Amino acid sequence: MSSVPPFSVVSGATVHDVLAGREQDVVDLVARAYTAHGRQQTVNPPSYFLRFPDRPDSRIIALPASLGAEFAVDGIKWISSFPANIASGLPRASAVLILNDHDTGYPFACLESSIISATRTAASAALAADRLHAGRERPRRVTFVGTGLIARYIHRYLSGTGWDFDTVNIYDHTPEYARSFADYVSGTGHGGTVNVLDDAETAVRASELVVFATTAAEPHIKDVDWFAHNPTVLHISLRDLSPEIILSATNIVDDVEHCLKAQTSPHLAEQATGDRSFIDGTLYDVLEEKVEIRADRPVVFSPFGLGVLDLAVGAHVYSEATRRGLVTPVPGFFHDLNRYA
């Protein structure tokens, strides 16, 4: 007979403590979630965007998902994006993650999820960077375009999974943010050069690995020639590159249906061409070695962000936090449980 699971809350401080220093473990976890998704052991419906006529630059997104295989957990991430927060020193995004019991459907945990969201995004980027360079020399120079929380987590996950850069190049349209990010990189013990660059073209041309982690709503990088050195591009913010740049590259996405919507750069490329033949494969295809990564053109990884990744990381955090006694139970959260009272 099924019973109602206890309900607990997991704070952001606990999430941070559980995940700190576990970069390679989390990347491996995310790889297993991508494998489950590629083997159709997940349900990952389209994200739902709540938008506001009085705040057109802001949104709250619902990402429901079900993750099978070894994970056996359902749930939903509810994540807000309010870019105006940055001006007051707050992070742009805030989030919670609800985990639901596989057998009863009852929610059993609510976790602070801005850290989980940033972590799964960074782990996905680090995984892609690693597998896209399998059998090839890793770049020694990296450029970050956009310098917020996500850029910081990606830098942490690259460093924490064995990437060692001689040069870190930084560009942000707000110079103050770029300088702050440079101070952060220097403070991590980076032994190489840290450059704050004055323009996007110089920044893109300067490195063989380029990370876009901006809040851009439409393409602002439009010149195909900037990518003539055939870099690997982690296009995390999805809307930075013109369709022409996308069409000139080898394109890897996390999920074709999810990525080619909502006016992302790949979606604009699809609208421009009328088909999806420019998509070379998914990250699962890369993990399974089903895609040839050519050295004679740029490689662009564009991840829309899958709710199943949040479930994988969130379920791991909950399990570990429970083992350590760090969850906060909410006694009596489910109260009226007798059908006939």
Short mmCIF file of C-alpha atoms in Angstrom, two decimals:
data_model
loop_
_atom_site.label_atom_id
_atom_site.label_comp_id
_atom_site.label_asym_id
_atom_site.label_seq_id
_atom_site.Cartn_x
_atom_site.Cartn_y
_atom_site.Cartn_z
CA MET A 1 0.00 0.00 0.00
CA SER A 2 1.34 3.42 -0.94
CA SER A 3 1.98 6.02 1.73
CA VAL A 4 2.39 9.76 1.52
CA PRO A 5 6.09 10.71 1.53
CA PRO A 6 7.26 13.33 4.02
CA PHE A 7 7.66 16.81 2.59
CA SER A 8 10.91 18.73 3.07
CA VAL A 9 12.54 22.00 2.04
CA VAL A 10 16.16 22.22 0.91
CA SER A 11 17.77 25.65 1.19
CA GLY A 12 20.14 27.26 -1.25
CA ALA A 13 22.91 27.03 1.35
CA THR A 14 22.44 23.26 1.52
CA VAL A 15 22.30 22.95 -2.28
CA HIS A 16 25.58 24.85 -2.49
CA ASP A 17 27.24 22.71 0.18
CA VAL A 18 26.19 19.44 -1.48
CA LEU A 19 27.41 20.48 -4.94
CA ALA A 20 30.60 22.34 -3.99
CA GLY A 21 33.73 20.74 -5.41
CA ARG A 22 31.81 17.95 -7.15
CA GLU A 23 32.10 19.27 -10.70
CA GLN A 24 33.18 16.05 -12.39
CA ASP A 25 30.56 14.02 -10.52
CA VAL A 26 27.84 16.41 -11.61
CA VAL A 27 29.03 16.38 -15.23
CA ASP A 28 28.87 12.58 -15.16
CA LEU A 29 25.36 12.78 -13.67
CA VAL A 30 24.23 15.16 -16.40
CA ALA A 31 25.72 12.86 -19.04
CA ARG A 32 23.61 9.99 -17.68
CA ALA A 33 20.51 12.18 -17.81
CA TYR A 34 21.25 13.06 -21.45
CA THR A 35 21.66 9.36 -22.17
CA ALA A 36 18.28 8.60 -20.59
CA HIS A 37 16.74 11.38 -22.67
CA GLY A 38 18.37 10.15 -25.86
CA ARG A 39 17.03 6.64 -25.15
CA GLN A 40 13.50 8.06 -24.74
CA GLN A 41 13.36 7.28 -21.03
CA THR A 42 12.14 10.79 -20.22
CA VAL A 43 9.15 13.05 -20.71
CA ASN A 44 10.19 16.64 -21.34
CA PRO A 45 7.24 18.79 -22.51
CA PRO A 46 7.72 22.26 -23.94
CA SER A 47 8.53 24.94 -21.40
CA TYR A 48 5.72 27.36 -20.60
CA PHE A 49 6.58 31.06 -20.61
CA LEU A 50 4.61 33.40 -18.37
CA ARG A 51 5.09 36.91 -19.75
CA PHE A 52 3.92 40.30 -18.50
CA PRO A 53 2.60 43.16 -20.69
CA ASP A 54 3.79 45.70 -18.10
CA ARG A 55 7.25 44.06 -17.82
CA PRO A 56 8.03 42.85 -21.35
CA ASP A 57 11.68 42.01 -20.64
CA SER A 58 10.78 39.70 -17.75
CA ARG A 59 9.33 36.19 -17.65
CA ILE A 60 8.77 33.18 -15.45
CA ILE A 61 9.22 29.76 -17.03
CA ALA A 62 7.74 26.42 -16.02
CA LEU A 63 9.77 23.33 -16.97
CA PRO A 64 7.83 20.14 -16.16
CA ALA A 65 9.63 16.85 -16.69
CA SER A 66 9.79 13.16 -15.87
CA LEU A 67 13.12 11.34 -15.67
CA GLY A 68 13.13 7.56 -15.76
CA ALA A 69 15.97 5.02 -15.91
CA GLU A 70 18.05 5.06 -12.72
CA PHE A 71 16.43 8.32 -11.51
CA ALA A 72 12.66 7.58 -11.35
CA VAL A 73 11.57 11.10 -10.39
CA ASP A 74 9.09 13.65 -11.72
CA GLY A 75 8.85 17.37 -11.06
CA ILE A 76 8.87 20.94 -12.26
CA LYS A 77 11.25 23.91 -12.17
CA TRP A 78 9.69 27.36 -11.80
CA ILE A 79 12.36 29.90 -12.77
CA SER A 80 12.04 33.65 -13.18
CA SER A 81 14.19 35.88 -15.34
CA PHE A 82 14.04 39.57 -14.43
CA PRO A 83 16.99 41.31 -16.13
CA ALA A 84 16.33 44.57 -14.29
CA ASN A 85 17.51 42.85 -11.10
CA ILE A 86 21.09 43.21 -12.29
CA ALA A 87 21.02 47.00 -11.86
CA SER A 88 20.27 46.60 -8.15
CA GLY A 89 22.90 43.92 -7.64
CA LEU A 90 20.53 40.95 -7.56
CA PRO A 91 21.01 37.94 -9.85
CA ARG A 92 18.73 37.94 -12.87
CA ALA A 93 17.21 34.54 -12.13
CA SER A 94 15.56 32.93 -9.11
CA ALA A 95 13.98 29.49 -8.99
CA VAL A 96 12.47 26.63 -7.05
CA LEU A 97 12.34 22.95 -8.00
CA ILE A 98 9.53 20.63 -6.91
CA LEU A 99 10.25 16.89 -6.86
CA ASN A 100 7.32 14.45 -7.08
CA ASP A 101 7.24 10.87 -5.87
CA HIS A 102 7.35 8.38 -8.76
CA ASP A 103 4.67 6.09 -7.28
CA THR A 104 2.14 8.41 -5.64
CA GLY A 105 2.72 11.70 -7.46
CA TYR A 106 2.92 13.52 -4.14
CA PRO A 107 5.53 16.27 -4.02
CA PHE A 108 8.18 15.38 -1.47
CA ALA A 109 10.65 18.26 -1.72
CA CYS A 110 11.01 21.91 -2.61
CA LEU A 111 14.57 22.95 -3.38
CA GLU A 112 16.08 26.36 -4.00
CA SER A 113 16.97 25.96 -7.64
CA SER A 114 18.86 28.93 -9.01
CA ILE A 115 22.04 27.09 -8.02
CA ILE A 116 20.74 23.80 -9.42
CA SER A 117 19.78 25.54 -12.67
CA ALA A 118 23.15 27.26 -13.03
CA THR A 119 24.92 24.02 -12.12
CA ARG A 120 23.13 21.85 -14.68
CA THR A 121 23.69 24.54 -17.34
CA ALA A 122 27.40 24.73 -16.54
CA ALA A 123 27.75 20.95 -16.35
CA SER A 124 26.04 20.63 -19.73
CA ALA A 125 28.45 23.19 -21.21
CA ALA A 126 31.50 21.47 -19.71
CA LEU A 127 30.27 18.08 -20.93
CA ALA A 128 29.76 19.45 -24.46
CA ALA A 129 33.16 21.16 -24.48
CA ASP A 130 34.83 17.92 -23.41
CA ARG A 131 33.08 15.60 -25.86
CA LEU A 132 33.30 18.01 -28.79
CA HIS A 133 37.08 17.91 -28.37
CA ALA A 134 37.36 14.16 -27.96
CA GLY A 135 40.44 13.11 -29.91
CA ARG A 136 41.39 16.74 -30.46
CA GLU A 137 43.63 19.10 -28.53
CA ARG A 138 41.74 21.21 -26.03
CA PRO A 139 41.85 24.98 -26.60
CA ARG A 140 44.21 26.96 -24.40
CA ARG A 141 42.33 30.24 -24.83
CA VAL A 142 38.72 30.89 -23.83
CA THR A 143 36.51 33.93 -24.30
CA PHE A 144 33.48 34.75 -22.18
CA VAL A 145 30.92 37.04 -23.80
CA GLY A 146 28.54 37.96 -21.00
CA THR A 147 29.77 37.85 -17.42
CA GLY A 148 26.90 37.00 -15.08
CA LEU A 149 26.19 34.07 -12.79
CA ILE A 150 26.02 31.52 -15.61
CA ALA A 151 29.41 32.58 -16.96
CA ARG A 152 30.87 32.19 -13.47
CA TYR A 153 29.46 28.69 -13.11
CA ILE A 154 30.67 27.67 -16.56
CA HIS A 155 34.16 28.89 -15.73
CA ARG A 156 34.01 26.92 -12.48
CA TYR A 157 32.88 23.76 -14.24
CA LEU A 158 35.48 24.01 -16.97
CA SER A 159 38.21 24.54 -14.37
CA GLY A 160 36.80 21.82 -12.14
CA THR A 161 36.83 19.24 -14.93
CA GLY A 162 40.42 19.66 -15.99
CA TRP A 163 40.44 22.60 -18.41
CA ASP A 164 43.57 24.71 -18.02
CA PHE A 165 43.66 27.96 -19.97
CA ASP A 166 46.69 30.08 -20.73
CA THR A 167 44.41 33.03 -21.50
CA VAL A 168 40.91 34.02 -20.38
CA ASN A 169 39.43 36.79 -22.53
CA ILE A 170 36.38 38.69 -21.31
CA TYR A 171 33.87 40.95 -23.00
CA ASP A 172 30.66 42.48 -21.68
CA HIS A 173 28.76 45.43 -23.06
CA THR A 174 28.97 46.85 -19.52
CA PRO A 175 32.69 47.31 -18.82
CA GLU A 176 32.14 47.30 -15.06
CA TYR A 177 30.72 43.77 -15.25
CA ALA A 178 33.64 42.62 -17.37
CA ARG A 179 36.16 43.98 -14.86
CA SER A 180 34.32 42.33 -11.98
CA PHE A 181 34.40 39.00 -13.81
CA ALA A 182 38.11 39.45 -14.48
CA ASP A 183 38.65 39.99 -10.75
CA TYR A 184 36.70 36.80 -10.07
CA VAL A 185 38.81 34.76 -12.53
CA SER A 186 42.05 36.14 -11.10
CA GLY A 187 40.80 35.33 -7.61
CA THR A 188 40.33 31.66 -8.48
CA GLY A 189 44.08 31.23 -8.75
CA HIS A 190 44.18 31.35 -12.55
CA GLY A 191 47.87 31.40 -13.42
CA GLY A 192 47.57 32.69 -16.97
CA THR A 193 46.57 35.96 -18.56
CA VAL A 194 43.18 37.59 -17.99
CA ASN A 195 42.20 40.17 -20.62
CA VAL A 196 39.21 42.51 -20.58
CA LEU A 197 38.55 43.34 -24.23
CA ASP A 198 36.83 46.41 -25.62
CA ASP A 199 34.74 44.92 -28.41
CA ALA A 200 32.95 41.72 -29.32
CA GLU A 201 34.85 41.12 -32.55
CA THR A 202 38.24 41.10 -30.85
CA ALA A 203 36.83 38.85 -28.12
CA VAL A 204 35.44 36.27 -30.55
CA ARG A 205 38.54 36.20 -32.72
CA ALA A 206 40.82 35.89 -29.67
CA SER A 207 39.97 32.32 -28.60
CA GLU A 208 39.39 28.80 -29.84
CA LEU A 209 36.65 28.29 -27.21
CA VAL A 210 33.96 30.99 -26.99
CA VAL A 211 31.22 31.05 -24.36
CA PHE A 212 28.12 33.17 -24.92
CA ALA A 213 26.23 33.71 -21.66
CA THR A 214 24.35 36.96 -22.25
CA THR A 215 20.77 38.17 -21.86
CA ALA A 216 20.47 39.00 -25.58
CA ALA A 217 16.95 38.77 -26.99
CA GLU A 218 18.05 38.80 -30.63
CA PRO A 219 21.24 38.28 -32.65
CA HIS A 220 23.94 40.89 -32.08
CA ILE A 221 26.86 38.88 -33.54
CA LYS A 222 26.33 38.83 -37.31
CA ASP A 223 29.66 38.60 -39.15
CA VAL A 224 30.53 35.05 -40.25
CA ASP A 225 34.16 36.08 -40.78
CA TRP A 226 34.66 36.55 -37.02
CA PHE A 227 34.54 32.73 -36.79
CA ALA A 228 37.02 32.04 -39.60
CA HIS A 229 39.41 30.42 -37.08
CA ASN A 230 36.77 27.68 -36.52
CA PRO A 231 36.29 27.94 -32.76
CA THR A 232 34.06 25.80 -30.58
CA VAL A 233 31.17 27.99 -29.44
CA LEU A 234 29.13 27.25 -26.31
CA HIS A 235 26.06 29.24 -27.31
CA ILE A 236 24.39 29.05 -23.90
CA SER A 237 22.25 32.17 -24.26
CA LEU A 238 20.86 30.91 -27.59
CA ARG A 239 20.06 34.21 -29.29
CA ASP A 240 23.44 35.86 -29.87
CA LEU A 241 24.33 34.55 -33.33
CA SER A 242 22.83 35.45 -36.70
CA PRO A 243 21.30 32.72 -38.86
CA GLU A 244 24.23 33.12 -41.27
CA ILE A 245 26.70 32.15 -38.53
CA ILE A 246 24.57 29.17 -37.52
CA LEU A 247 24.36 28.00 -41.14
CA SER A 248 28.15 28.21 -41.52
CA ALA A 249 28.80 25.91 -38.55
CA THR A 250 28.48 22.35 -37.34
CA ASN A 251 25.42 22.60 -35.08
CA ILE A 252 24.83 20.49 -31.99
CA VAL A 253 21.76 21.00 -29.79
CA ASP A 254 20.46 19.31 -26.65
CA ASP A 255 17.04 18.60 -28.15
CA VAL A 256 15.96 19.57 -31.66
CA GLU A 257 12.29 20.25 -30.91
CA HIS A 258 13.04 22.34 -27.86
CA CYS A 259 15.87 24.34 -29.37
CA LEU A 260 14.16 25.28 -32.61
CA LYS A 261 11.52 27.52 -31.12
CA ALA A 262 11.11 30.81 -29.23
CA GLN A 263 13.20 32.77 -31.76
CA THR A 264 16.50 31.18 -30.81
CA SER A 265 19.29 31.57 -33.35
CA PRO A 266 18.75 27.99 -34.64
CA HIS A 267 15.02 28.73 -34.88
CA LEU A 268 15.76 31.84 -36.96
CA ALA A 269 18.02 29.72 -39.19
CA GLU A 270 15.18 27.25 -39.68
CA GLN A 271 12.84 30.10 -40.63
CA ALA A 272 15.42 31.42 -43.09
CA THR A 273 15.98 28.07 -44.83
CA GLY A 274 12.66 26.30 -44.37
CA ASP A 275 14.24 23.11 -43.02
CA ARG A 276 16.42 21.68 -40.25
CA SER A 277 19.15 20.06 -42.28
CA PHE A 278 21.75 22.39 -40.75
CA ILE A 279 21.37 20.57 -37.40
CA ASP A 280 24.10 17.93 -37.30
CA GLY A 281 22.97 16.15 -34.15
CA THR A 282 22.26 16.29 -30.44
CA LEU A 283 24.63 16.06 -27.51
CA TYR A 284 23.37 12.50 -27.02
CA ASP A 285 24.53 11.77 -30.57
CA VAL A 286 27.92 13.20 -29.65
CA LEU A 287 28.06 11.04 -26.51
CA GLU A 288 27.26 8.00 -28.65
CA GLU A 289 29.88 9.04 -31.26
CA LYS A 290 27.26 9.30 -34.00
CA VAL A 291 28.35 12.76 -35.18
CA GLU A 292 31.55 13.75 -36.97
CA ILE A 293 32.97 16.98 -35.55
CA ARG A 294 34.72 18.66 -38.44
CA ALA A 295 37.82 20.78 -37.87
CA ASP A 296 37.26 22.95 -40.95
CA ARG A 297 34.28 24.93 -39.64
CA PRO A 298 33.03 26.40 -36.36
CA VAL A 299 31.19 24.09 -33.97
CA VAL A 300 28.21 25.62 -32.16
CA PHE A 301 26.54 23.95 -29.19
CA SER A 302 23.10 25.48 -28.52
CA PRO A 303 21.35 23.98 -25.46
CA PHE A 304 17.77 25.08 -24.81
CA GLY A 305 17.96 23.61 -21.31
CA LEU A 306 16.04 20.46 -20.40
CA GLY A 307 13.96 20.05 -17.27
CA VAL A 308 15.20 16.48 -16.94
CA LEU A 309 18.66 17.85 -16.12
CA ASP A 310 17.22 19.85 -13.23
CA LEU A 311 15.52 16.70 -11.96
CA ALA A 312 18.76 14.71 -12.14
CA VAL A 313 20.76 17.30 -10.20
CA GLY A 314 17.88 18.10 -7.83
CA ALA A 315 17.22 14.45 -6.96
CA HIS A 316 20.94 13.97 -6.27
CA VAL A 317 21.00 17.03 -4.00
CA TYR A 318 17.90 15.87 -2.12
CA SER A 319 19.29 12.37 -1.60
CA GLU A 320 22.66 13.62 -0.38
CA ALA A 321 21.13 16.35 1.80
CA THR A 322 18.81 13.78 3.38
CA ARG A 323 21.76 11.48 4.05
CA ARG A 324 23.60 14.33 5.78
CA GLY A 325 20.52 15.40 7.78
CA LEU A 326 20.40 18.79 6.06
CA VAL A 327 16.80 18.86 4.81
CA THR A 328 14.10 20.77 6.69
CA PRO A 329 10.98 18.62 7.17
CA VAL A 330 7.57 20.31 7.14
CA PRO A 331 5.41 18.20 9.48
CA GLY A 332 1.74 18.10 8.56
CA PHE A 333 2.27 19.63 5.11
CA PHE A 334 -0.28 17.11 3.75
CA HIS A 335 -3.09 17.20 6.25
CA ASP A 336 -6.48 15.90 5.07
CA LEU A 337 -5.56 12.43 3.84
CA ASN A 338 -8.70 10.45 4.64
CA ARG A 339 -10.94 10.18 1.56
CA TYR A 340 -14.07 9.80 3.64
CA ALA A 341 -13.10 11.77 6.74
#
